[in-house]
Short mmCIF file of C-alpha atoms in Angstrom, two decimals:
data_model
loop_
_atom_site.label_atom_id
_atom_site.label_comp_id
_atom_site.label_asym_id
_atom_site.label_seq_id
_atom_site.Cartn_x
_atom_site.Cartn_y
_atom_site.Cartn_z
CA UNK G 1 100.84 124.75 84.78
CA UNK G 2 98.05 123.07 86.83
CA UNK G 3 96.31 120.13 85.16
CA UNK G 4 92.90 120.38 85.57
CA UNK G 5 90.61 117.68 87.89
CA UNK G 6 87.57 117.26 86.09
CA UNK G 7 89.04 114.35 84.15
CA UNK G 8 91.11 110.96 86.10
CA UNK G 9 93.86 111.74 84.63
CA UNK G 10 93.50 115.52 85.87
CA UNK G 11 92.80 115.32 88.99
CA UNK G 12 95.44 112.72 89.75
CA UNK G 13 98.09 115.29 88.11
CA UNK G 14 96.45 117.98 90.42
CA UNK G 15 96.79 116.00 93.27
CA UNK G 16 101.03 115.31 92.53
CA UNK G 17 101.39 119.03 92.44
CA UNK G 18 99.42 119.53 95.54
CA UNK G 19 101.16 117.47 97.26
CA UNK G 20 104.69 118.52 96.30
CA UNK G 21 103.60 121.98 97.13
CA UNK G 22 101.83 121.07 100.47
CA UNK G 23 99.53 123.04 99.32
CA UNK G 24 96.24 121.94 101.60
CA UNK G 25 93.98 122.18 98.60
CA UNK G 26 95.05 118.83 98.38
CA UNK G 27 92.32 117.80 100.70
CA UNK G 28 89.76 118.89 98.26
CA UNK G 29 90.55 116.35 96.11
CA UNK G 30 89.54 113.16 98.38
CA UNK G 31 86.41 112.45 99.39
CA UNK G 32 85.83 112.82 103.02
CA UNK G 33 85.66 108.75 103.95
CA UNK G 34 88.99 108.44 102.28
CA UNK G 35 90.49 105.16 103.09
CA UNK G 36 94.31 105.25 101.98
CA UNK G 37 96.78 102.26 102.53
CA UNK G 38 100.81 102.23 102.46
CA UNK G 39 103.26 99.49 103.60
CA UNK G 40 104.51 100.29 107.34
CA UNK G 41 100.87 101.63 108.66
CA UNK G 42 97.77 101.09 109.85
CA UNK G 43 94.90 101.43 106.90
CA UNK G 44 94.10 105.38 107.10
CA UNK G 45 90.15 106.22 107.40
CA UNK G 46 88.36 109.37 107.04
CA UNK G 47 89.39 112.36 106.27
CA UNK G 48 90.75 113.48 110.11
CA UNK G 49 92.92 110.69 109.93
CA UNK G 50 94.11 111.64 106.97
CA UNK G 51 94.90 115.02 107.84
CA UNK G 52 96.33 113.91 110.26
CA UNK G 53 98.76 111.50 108.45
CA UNK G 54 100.33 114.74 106.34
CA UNK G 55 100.59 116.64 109.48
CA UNK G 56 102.15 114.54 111.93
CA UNK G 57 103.25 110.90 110.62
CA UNK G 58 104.34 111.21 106.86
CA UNK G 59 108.46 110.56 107.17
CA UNK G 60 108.55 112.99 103.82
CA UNK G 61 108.95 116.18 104.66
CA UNK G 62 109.28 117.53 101.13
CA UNK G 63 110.16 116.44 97.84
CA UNK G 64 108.85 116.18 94.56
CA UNK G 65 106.46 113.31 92.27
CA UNK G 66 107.23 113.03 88.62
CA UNK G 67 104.99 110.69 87.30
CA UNK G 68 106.42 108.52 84.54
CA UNK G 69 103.55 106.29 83.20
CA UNK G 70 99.30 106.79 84.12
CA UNK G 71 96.80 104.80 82.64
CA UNK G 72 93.36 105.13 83.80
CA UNK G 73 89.40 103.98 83.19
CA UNK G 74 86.77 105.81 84.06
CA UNK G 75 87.24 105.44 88.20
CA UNK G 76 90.51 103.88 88.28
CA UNK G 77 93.70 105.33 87.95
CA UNK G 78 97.41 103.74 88.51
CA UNK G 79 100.39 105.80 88.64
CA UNK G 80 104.10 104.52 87.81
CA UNK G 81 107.10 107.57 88.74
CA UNK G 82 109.75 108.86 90.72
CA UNK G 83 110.04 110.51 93.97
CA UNK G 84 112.58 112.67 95.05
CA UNK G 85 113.06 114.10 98.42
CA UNK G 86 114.14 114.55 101.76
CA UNK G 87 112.24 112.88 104.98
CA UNK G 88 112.45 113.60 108.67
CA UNK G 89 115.76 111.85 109.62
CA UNK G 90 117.22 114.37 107.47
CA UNK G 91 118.50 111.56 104.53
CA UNK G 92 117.37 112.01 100.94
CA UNK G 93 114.81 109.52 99.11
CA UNK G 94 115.27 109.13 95.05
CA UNK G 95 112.80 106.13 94.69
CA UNK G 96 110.47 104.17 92.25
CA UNK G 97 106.30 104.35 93.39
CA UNK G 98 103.50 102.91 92.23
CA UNK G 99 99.97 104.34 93.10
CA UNK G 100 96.22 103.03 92.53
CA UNK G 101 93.46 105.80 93.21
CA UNK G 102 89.60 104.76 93.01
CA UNK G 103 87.54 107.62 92.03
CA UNK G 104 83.49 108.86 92.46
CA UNK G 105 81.46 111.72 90.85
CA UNK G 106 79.62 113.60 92.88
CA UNK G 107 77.63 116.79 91.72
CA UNK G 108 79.76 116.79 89.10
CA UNK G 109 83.16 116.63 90.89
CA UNK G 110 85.29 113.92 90.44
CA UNK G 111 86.80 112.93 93.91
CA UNK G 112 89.59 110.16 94.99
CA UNK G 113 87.98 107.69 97.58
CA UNK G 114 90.98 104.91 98.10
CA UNK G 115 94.33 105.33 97.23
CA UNK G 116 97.01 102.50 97.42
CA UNK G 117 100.88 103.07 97.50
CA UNK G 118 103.95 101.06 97.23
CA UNK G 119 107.67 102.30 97.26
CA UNK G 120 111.13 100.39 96.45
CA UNK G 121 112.37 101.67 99.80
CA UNK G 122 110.96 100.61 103.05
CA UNK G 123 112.08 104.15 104.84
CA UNK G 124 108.83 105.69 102.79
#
């Protein structure tokens, strides 16, 4: 089932099921000066670099989010869960991750502007 993105808490879910489907839809759900930070790389900025994160420098190449604990106010949202996976070298990830997303409404849409992650596993 898709969870809807008109609400934080939907459009975060949305974004976890993107995601795990690389299913570039995703992109819709950012706002195009996206600024997203992880440990082990320079802040990303825009949405080309961005884009060009998933399709060149992410180590995952596919695996699966299950989120375990959200709370959220009305632009904030933090994300406790599990990821699952497999990443370039070939090895398999099974890790904790915690996520902060900053949100803004425009025309109506409710878009992610900064996100923030953090894994138990520096090969993420």
């Amino acid at each position: 089932m898709t969870a809807p993105n008109n609400t934080a808490e939907g459009l975060i879910r949305r974004y976890y099921e993107c995601v795990d489907r690389q299913d570039p839809a995703m992109f819709n759900l950012f706002h195009p000066s996206i600024r997203y930070k992880r440990p082990g790389y320079p802040v990303i900025e825009g949405m080309a670099e961005f884009r060009e994160f998933y399709a060149a420098r992410r180590v995952i190449v596919k695996g699966r989010h299950a989120v375990e604990a959200l709370f959220h106010s009305d632009r904030q949202v933090a994300v406790e869960g599990r990821f699952t996976g497999i990443l370039r070298d070939g090895s398999r990830a099974d890790l904790t991750f915690s996520d902060f997303f900053d949100l803004t409404e425009e025309e109506g849409t409710l878009l992610i502007t900064s996100r923030r992650t953090y894994f138990d596993d520096t090969r993420v």
